[in-house]
Short mmCIF file of N, CA and C in Angstrom, two decimals:
data_model
loop_
_atom_site.label_atom_id
_atom_site.label_comp_id
_atom_site.label_asym_id
_atom_site.label_seq_id
_atom_site.Cartn_x
_atom_site.Cartn_y
_atom_site.Cartn_z
N UNK A 817 -5.74 38.53 6.19
CA UNK A 817 -4.73 37.51 6.36
C UNK A 817 -5.07 36.62 7.55
N UNK A 818 -5.58 37.22 8.60
CA UNK A 818 -5.96 36.43 9.77
C UNK A 818 -7.10 35.48 9.46
N UNK A 819 -8.04 35.92 8.65
CA UNK A 819 -9.15 35.04 8.26
C UNK A 819 -8.65 33.86 7.44
N UNK A 820 -7.67 34.11 6.58
CA UNK A 820 -7.11 33.02 5.77
C UNK A 820 -6.44 31.99 6.66
N UNK A 821 -5.64 32.45 7.61
CA UNK A 821 -4.95 31.52 8.52
C UNK A 821 -5.97 30.75 9.35
N UNK A 822 -6.99 31.44 9.83
CA UNK A 822 -8.02 30.78 10.64
C UNK A 822 -8.79 29.72 9.88
N UNK A 823 -9.19 30.04 8.65
CA UNK A 823 -9.97 29.06 7.89
C UNK A 823 -9.11 27.88 7.45
N UNK A 824 -7.83 28.12 7.13
CA UNK A 824 -6.96 27.00 6.75
C UNK A 824 -6.68 26.10 7.96
N UNK A 825 -6.48 26.70 9.12
CA UNK A 825 -6.27 25.90 10.33
C UNK A 825 -7.53 25.11 10.68
N UNK A 826 -8.67 25.76 10.56
CA UNK A 826 -9.94 25.06 10.82
C UNK A 826 -10.14 23.91 9.85
N UNK A 827 -9.80 24.11 8.58
CA UNK A 827 -9.91 23.03 7.60
C UNK A 827 -9.00 21.87 7.97
N UNK A 828 -7.79 22.19 8.40
CA UNK A 828 -6.86 21.14 8.82
C UNK A 828 -7.37 20.35 10.01
N UNK A 829 -7.96 21.04 10.98
CA UNK A 829 -8.50 20.35 12.14
C UNK A 829 -9.71 19.48 11.79
N UNK A 830 -10.58 20.00 10.92
CA UNK A 830 -11.74 19.20 10.51
C UNK A 830 -11.30 17.97 9.72
N UNK A 831 -10.32 18.15 8.85
CA UNK A 831 -9.84 17.02 8.06
C UNK A 831 -9.17 16.00 8.96
N UNK A 832 -8.50 16.45 10.02
CA UNK A 832 -7.86 15.52 10.96
C UNK A 832 -8.92 14.67 11.67
N UNK A 833 -10.06 15.24 11.97
CA UNK A 833 -11.15 14.48 12.59
C UNK A 833 -11.57 13.34 11.68
N UNK A 834 -11.72 13.64 10.41
CA UNK A 834 -12.15 12.62 9.45
C UNK A 834 -11.05 11.60 9.21
N UNK A 835 -9.83 12.06 9.02
CA UNK A 835 -8.71 11.16 8.70
C UNK A 835 -8.32 10.30 9.89
N UNK A 836 -8.63 10.74 11.09
CA UNK A 836 -8.26 9.97 12.27
C UNK A 836 -8.93 8.62 12.36
N UNK A 837 -10.10 8.47 11.76
CA UNK A 837 -10.81 7.20 11.81
C UNK A 837 -10.42 6.23 10.70
N UNK A 838 -9.69 6.70 9.73
CA UNK A 838 -9.28 5.86 8.61
C UNK A 838 -7.75 5.79 8.60
N UNK A 839 -7.17 4.63 8.96
CA UNK A 839 -5.71 4.54 9.04
C UNK A 839 -5.01 4.87 7.72
N UNK A 840 -5.64 4.52 6.61
CA UNK A 840 -5.03 4.80 5.30
C UNK A 840 -4.95 6.31 5.06
N UNK A 841 -6.00 7.03 5.40
CA UNK A 841 -5.99 8.48 5.24
C UNK A 841 -5.05 9.14 6.24
N UNK A 842 -5.03 8.63 7.46
CA UNK A 842 -4.18 9.23 8.49
C UNK A 842 -2.71 9.14 8.11
N UNK A 843 -2.30 8.02 7.54
CA UNK A 843 -0.91 7.86 7.12
C UNK A 843 -0.54 8.85 6.04
N UNK A 844 -1.40 8.99 5.06
CA UNK A 844 -1.08 9.84 3.92
C UNK A 844 -1.24 11.32 4.18
N UNK A 845 -2.11 11.68 5.08
CA UNK A 845 -2.41 13.10 5.25
C UNK A 845 -1.79 13.72 6.49
N UNK A 846 -1.23 12.94 7.37
CA UNK A 846 -0.68 13.48 8.61
C UNK A 846 0.37 14.55 8.40
N UNK A 847 1.35 14.25 7.56
CA UNK A 847 2.41 15.22 7.29
C UNK A 847 1.87 16.44 6.54
N UNK A 848 0.97 16.21 5.60
CA UNK A 848 0.40 17.34 4.85
C UNK A 848 -0.40 18.26 5.77
N UNK A 849 -1.14 17.68 6.71
CA UNK A 849 -1.90 18.51 7.66
C UNK A 849 -0.97 19.32 8.55
N UNK A 850 0.09 18.68 9.00
CA UNK A 850 1.07 19.38 9.83
C UNK A 850 1.68 20.54 9.05
N UNK A 851 2.08 20.28 7.81
CA UNK A 851 2.65 21.34 6.98
C UNK A 851 1.65 22.46 6.74
N UNK A 852 0.40 22.10 6.50
CA UNK A 852 -0.64 23.11 6.26
C UNK A 852 -0.78 24.05 7.45
N UNK A 853 -0.90 23.50 8.64
CA UNK A 853 -1.13 24.34 9.81
C UNK A 853 0.11 25.18 10.12
N UNK A 854 1.29 24.57 10.11
CA UNK A 854 2.51 25.30 10.44
C UNK A 854 2.77 26.42 9.44
N UNK A 855 2.68 26.10 8.16
CA UNK A 855 2.98 27.12 7.16
C UNK A 855 1.85 28.13 6.99
N UNK A 856 0.63 27.78 7.34
CA UNK A 856 -0.45 28.78 7.34
C UNK A 856 -0.18 29.83 8.41
N UNK A 857 0.27 29.39 9.57
CA UNK A 857 0.60 30.35 10.64
C UNK A 857 1.79 31.21 10.21
N UNK A 858 2.80 30.59 9.60
CA UNK A 858 3.96 31.37 9.13
C UNK A 858 3.55 32.33 8.02
N UNK A 859 2.63 31.92 7.16
CA UNK A 859 2.14 32.81 6.11
C UNK A 859 1.41 33.99 6.73
N UNK A 860 0.70 33.75 7.81
CA UNK A 860 0.02 34.82 8.51
C UNK A 860 0.98 35.83 9.11
N UNK A 861 2.20 35.41 9.37
CA UNK A 861 3.22 36.32 9.88
C UNK A 861 3.92 37.08 8.75
N UNK A 862 3.56 36.76 7.51
CA UNK A 862 4.08 37.51 6.38
C UNK A 862 5.22 36.85 5.64
N UNK A 863 5.43 35.57 5.83
CA UNK A 863 6.51 34.87 5.13
C UNK A 863 6.03 34.41 3.75
N UNK A 864 6.69 34.90 2.72
CA UNK A 864 6.27 34.63 1.34
C UNK A 864 6.42 33.15 0.98
N UNK A 865 7.52 32.52 1.38
CA UNK A 865 7.74 31.11 1.06
C UNK A 865 6.71 30.22 1.74
N UNK A 866 6.27 30.61 2.92
CA UNK A 866 5.23 29.84 3.61
C UNK A 866 3.92 29.91 2.84
N UNK A 867 3.64 31.05 2.28
CA UNK A 867 2.42 31.20 1.47
C UNK A 867 2.47 30.31 0.24
N UNK A 868 3.63 30.21 -0.37
CA UNK A 868 3.78 29.33 -1.53
C UNK A 868 3.63 27.87 -1.12
N UNK A 869 4.19 27.51 0.02
CA UNK A 869 4.06 26.13 0.51
C UNK A 869 2.60 25.79 0.77
N UNK A 870 1.86 26.71 1.36
CA UNK A 870 0.43 26.48 1.60
C UNK A 870 -0.31 26.33 0.27
N UNK A 871 0.10 27.10 -0.73
CA UNK A 871 -0.53 27.01 -2.05
C UNK A 871 -0.25 25.68 -2.73
N UNK A 872 0.82 25.01 -2.35
CA UNK A 872 1.13 23.69 -2.91
C UNK A 872 0.46 22.58 -2.10
N UNK A 873 0.49 22.70 -0.78
CA UNK A 873 -0.04 21.64 0.09
C UNK A 873 -1.56 21.58 0.06
N UNK A 874 -2.21 22.73 0.01
CA UNK A 874 -3.68 22.74 0.05
C UNK A 874 -4.33 21.99 -1.11
N UNK A 875 -3.89 22.16 -2.36
CA UNK A 875 -4.50 21.35 -3.42
C UNK A 875 -4.27 19.85 -3.26
N UNK A 876 -3.11 19.47 -2.73
CA UNK A 876 -2.88 18.05 -2.47
C UNK A 876 -3.89 17.50 -1.46
N UNK A 877 -4.11 18.27 -0.41
CA UNK A 877 -5.12 17.86 0.58
C UNK A 877 -6.53 17.89 -0.02
N UNK A 878 -6.78 18.86 -0.88
CA UNK A 878 -8.10 18.93 -1.51
C UNK A 878 -8.38 17.69 -2.36
N UNK A 879 -7.39 17.20 -3.06
CA UNK A 879 -7.58 15.97 -3.84
C UNK A 879 -7.95 14.82 -2.91
N UNK A 880 -7.24 14.72 -1.79
CA UNK A 880 -7.54 13.65 -0.82
C UNK A 880 -8.94 13.82 -0.24
N UNK A 881 -9.32 15.08 0.08
CA UNK A 881 -10.62 15.33 0.68
C UNK A 881 -11.76 15.03 -0.29
N UNK A 882 -11.59 15.45 -1.54
CA UNK A 882 -12.66 15.23 -2.52
C UNK A 882 -12.83 13.73 -2.79
N UNK A 883 -11.73 13.01 -2.93
CA UNK A 883 -11.86 11.56 -3.15
C UNK A 883 -12.48 10.87 -1.95
N UNK A 884 -12.14 11.33 -0.74
CA UNK A 884 -12.75 10.74 0.45
C UNK A 884 -14.24 11.07 0.52
N UNK A 885 -14.60 12.29 0.18
CA UNK A 885 -16.02 12.67 0.21
C UNK A 885 -16.82 11.85 -0.81
N UNK A 886 -16.26 11.66 -1.98
CA UNK A 886 -16.96 10.84 -2.98
C UNK A 886 -17.05 9.37 -2.55
N UNK A 887 -16.00 8.88 -1.93
CA UNK A 887 -16.00 7.50 -1.47
C UNK A 887 -17.07 7.29 -0.39
N UNK A 888 -17.19 8.23 0.53
CA UNK A 888 -18.20 8.12 1.59
C UNK A 888 -19.60 8.28 1.00
N UNK A 889 -19.74 9.15 0.03
CA UNK A 889 -21.05 9.37 -0.58
C UNK A 889 -21.51 8.16 -1.39
N UNK A 890 -20.58 7.50 -2.09
CA UNK A 890 -20.95 6.36 -2.93
C UNK A 890 -21.17 5.10 -2.11
N UNK A 891 -20.29 4.84 -1.16
CA UNK A 891 -20.37 3.62 -0.34
C UNK A 891 -20.40 3.98 1.14
N UNK A 892 -21.50 4.53 1.63
CA UNK A 892 -21.53 4.98 3.03
C UNK A 892 -21.42 3.84 4.04
N UNK A 893 -21.87 2.66 3.69
CA UNK A 893 -21.82 1.56 4.64
C UNK A 893 -20.39 1.09 4.89
N UNK A 894 -19.54 1.22 3.89
CA UNK A 894 -18.16 0.75 4.02
C UNK A 894 -17.20 1.80 4.55
N UNK A 895 -17.43 3.06 4.21
CA UNK A 895 -16.41 4.07 4.47
C UNK A 895 -16.78 5.15 5.46
N UNK A 896 -17.95 5.16 5.99
CA UNK A 896 -18.25 6.19 6.98
C UNK A 896 -19.70 6.60 6.97
N UNK A 897 -19.98 7.52 7.85
CA UNK A 897 -21.34 8.00 8.03
C UNK A 897 -21.53 9.33 7.29
N UNK A 898 -22.76 9.72 7.11
CA UNK A 898 -23.01 11.02 6.46
C UNK A 898 -22.42 12.20 7.25
N UNK A 899 -22.27 12.04 8.56
CA UNK A 899 -21.68 13.12 9.36
C UNK A 899 -20.25 13.39 8.92
N UNK A 900 -19.51 12.31 8.65
CA UNK A 900 -18.14 12.49 8.18
C UNK A 900 -18.11 13.14 6.80
N UNK A 901 -19.10 12.83 5.98
CA UNK A 901 -19.18 13.45 4.67
C UNK A 901 -19.40 14.95 4.82
N UNK A 902 -20.27 15.35 5.73
CA UNK A 902 -20.54 16.77 5.95
C UNK A 902 -19.28 17.48 6.46
N UNK A 903 -18.58 16.87 7.40
CA UNK A 903 -17.34 17.47 7.91
C UNK A 903 -16.31 17.60 6.80
N UNK A 904 -16.22 16.60 5.95
CA UNK A 904 -15.27 16.65 4.83
C UNK A 904 -15.64 17.77 3.86
N UNK A 905 -16.91 17.92 3.56
CA UNK A 905 -17.34 18.99 2.65
C UNK A 905 -17.06 20.36 3.28
N UNK A 906 -17.30 20.49 4.57
CA UNK A 906 -16.99 21.76 5.25
C UNK A 906 -15.48 22.04 5.22
N UNK A 907 -14.66 21.00 5.39
CA UNK A 907 -13.21 21.17 5.31
C UNK A 907 -12.79 21.60 3.90
N UNK A 908 -13.44 21.05 2.89
CA UNK A 908 -13.15 21.44 1.51
C UNK A 908 -13.49 22.92 1.30
N UNK A 909 -14.65 23.33 1.79
CA UNK A 909 -15.06 24.74 1.65
C UNK A 909 -14.10 25.66 2.38
N UNK A 910 -13.70 25.28 3.60
CA UNK A 910 -12.75 26.10 4.37
C UNK A 910 -11.39 26.17 3.68
N UNK A 911 -10.95 25.07 3.11
CA UNK A 911 -9.65 25.07 2.42
C UNK A 911 -9.67 26.00 1.21
N UNK A 912 -10.72 25.90 0.42
CA UNK A 912 -10.83 26.77 -0.76
C UNK A 912 -10.93 28.24 -0.36
N UNK A 913 -11.72 28.52 0.67
CA UNK A 913 -11.88 29.90 1.14
C UNK A 913 -10.56 30.43 1.69
N UNK A 914 -9.88 29.64 2.50
CA UNK A 914 -8.61 30.08 3.08
C UNK A 914 -7.55 30.33 2.02
N UNK A 915 -7.48 29.46 1.05
CA UNK A 915 -6.50 29.63 -0.03
C UNK A 915 -6.81 30.87 -0.86
N UNK A 916 -8.09 31.12 -1.10
CA UNK A 916 -8.48 32.32 -1.83
C UNK A 916 -8.14 33.58 -1.04
N UNK A 917 -8.44 33.58 0.27
CA UNK A 917 -8.14 34.74 1.10
C UNK A 917 -6.64 34.99 1.23
N UNK A 918 -5.86 33.96 1.11
CA UNK A 918 -4.42 34.08 1.24
C UNK A 918 -3.80 34.87 0.08
N UNK A 919 -4.50 34.94 -1.03
CA UNK A 919 -3.95 35.61 -2.22
C UNK A 919 -4.80 36.79 -2.69
N UNK A 920 -5.54 37.42 -1.80
CA UNK A 920 -6.28 38.63 -2.16
C UNK A 920 -5.30 39.80 -2.26
N UNK A 921 -5.68 40.89 -2.91
CA UNK A 921 -4.78 42.04 -3.01
C UNK A 921 -4.33 42.59 -1.64
N UNK A 922 -5.23 42.59 -0.67
CA UNK A 922 -4.84 43.08 0.66
C UNK A 922 -3.81 42.16 1.30
N UNK A 923 -3.96 40.84 1.10
CA UNK A 923 -2.97 39.91 1.63
C UNK A 923 -1.64 40.07 0.93
N UNK A 924 -1.68 40.30 -0.38
CA UNK A 924 -0.45 40.53 -1.12
C UNK A 924 0.29 41.76 -0.60
N UNK A 925 -0.46 42.83 -0.33
CA UNK A 925 0.15 44.06 0.19
C UNK A 925 0.75 43.81 1.58
N UNK A 926 0.03 43.06 2.40
CA UNK A 926 0.54 42.74 3.74
C UNK A 926 1.84 41.95 3.66
N UNK A 927 1.88 40.95 2.79
CA UNK A 927 3.09 40.12 2.68
C UNK A 927 4.25 40.94 2.13
N UNK A 928 3.99 41.83 1.17
CA UNK A 928 5.06 42.67 0.66
C UNK A 928 5.62 43.58 1.75
N UNK A 929 4.72 44.16 2.55
CA UNK A 929 5.17 45.03 3.62
C UNK A 929 5.95 44.27 4.68
N UNK A 930 5.44 43.09 5.06
CA UNK A 930 6.13 42.28 6.08
C UNK A 930 7.47 41.75 5.56
N UNK A 931 7.53 41.41 4.28
CA UNK A 931 8.79 40.94 3.71
C UNK A 931 9.83 42.05 3.74
N UNK A 932 9.40 43.28 3.46
CA UNK A 932 10.32 44.42 3.52
C UNK A 932 10.81 44.65 4.94
N UNK A 933 9.92 44.52 5.91
CA UNK A 933 10.31 44.69 7.31
C UNK A 933 11.27 43.58 7.73
N UNK A 934 10.96 42.34 7.36
CA UNK A 934 11.82 41.23 7.73
C UNK A 934 13.18 41.32 7.05
N UNK A 935 13.22 41.83 5.83
CA UNK A 935 14.48 41.96 5.10
C UNK A 935 15.34 43.07 5.71
N UNK A 936 14.70 44.10 6.27
CA UNK A 936 15.43 45.21 6.86
C UNK A 936 16.10 44.83 8.19
N UNK A 937 15.64 43.77 8.80
CA UNK A 937 16.22 43.38 10.10
C UNK A 937 17.55 42.80 9.96
#
């Protein structure tokens, strides 16, 4: 679970580096990045609804990341440098890895146990 939270947070930070240079991307992805990081941390604490929110927000960000990576790859002179393309691809890989780790059987068992503890309080 910790690895999932770490990779999702890292993906959010890498994507913020790329989106920070493009005002159009920054406007559209700022709230999604904030939600990703906040709810990834909450999911790491065992909150089931936070895990579902991350599962919804991450694909939305992935669509933005993939389109940005293709845009930079096709028209590098207009939209960015190859370095930004590499960072975007790394963010895509981290997002996919983090989302996968968030729903492994061990993570499911952890969330079930934490939900039971939180419900007992």
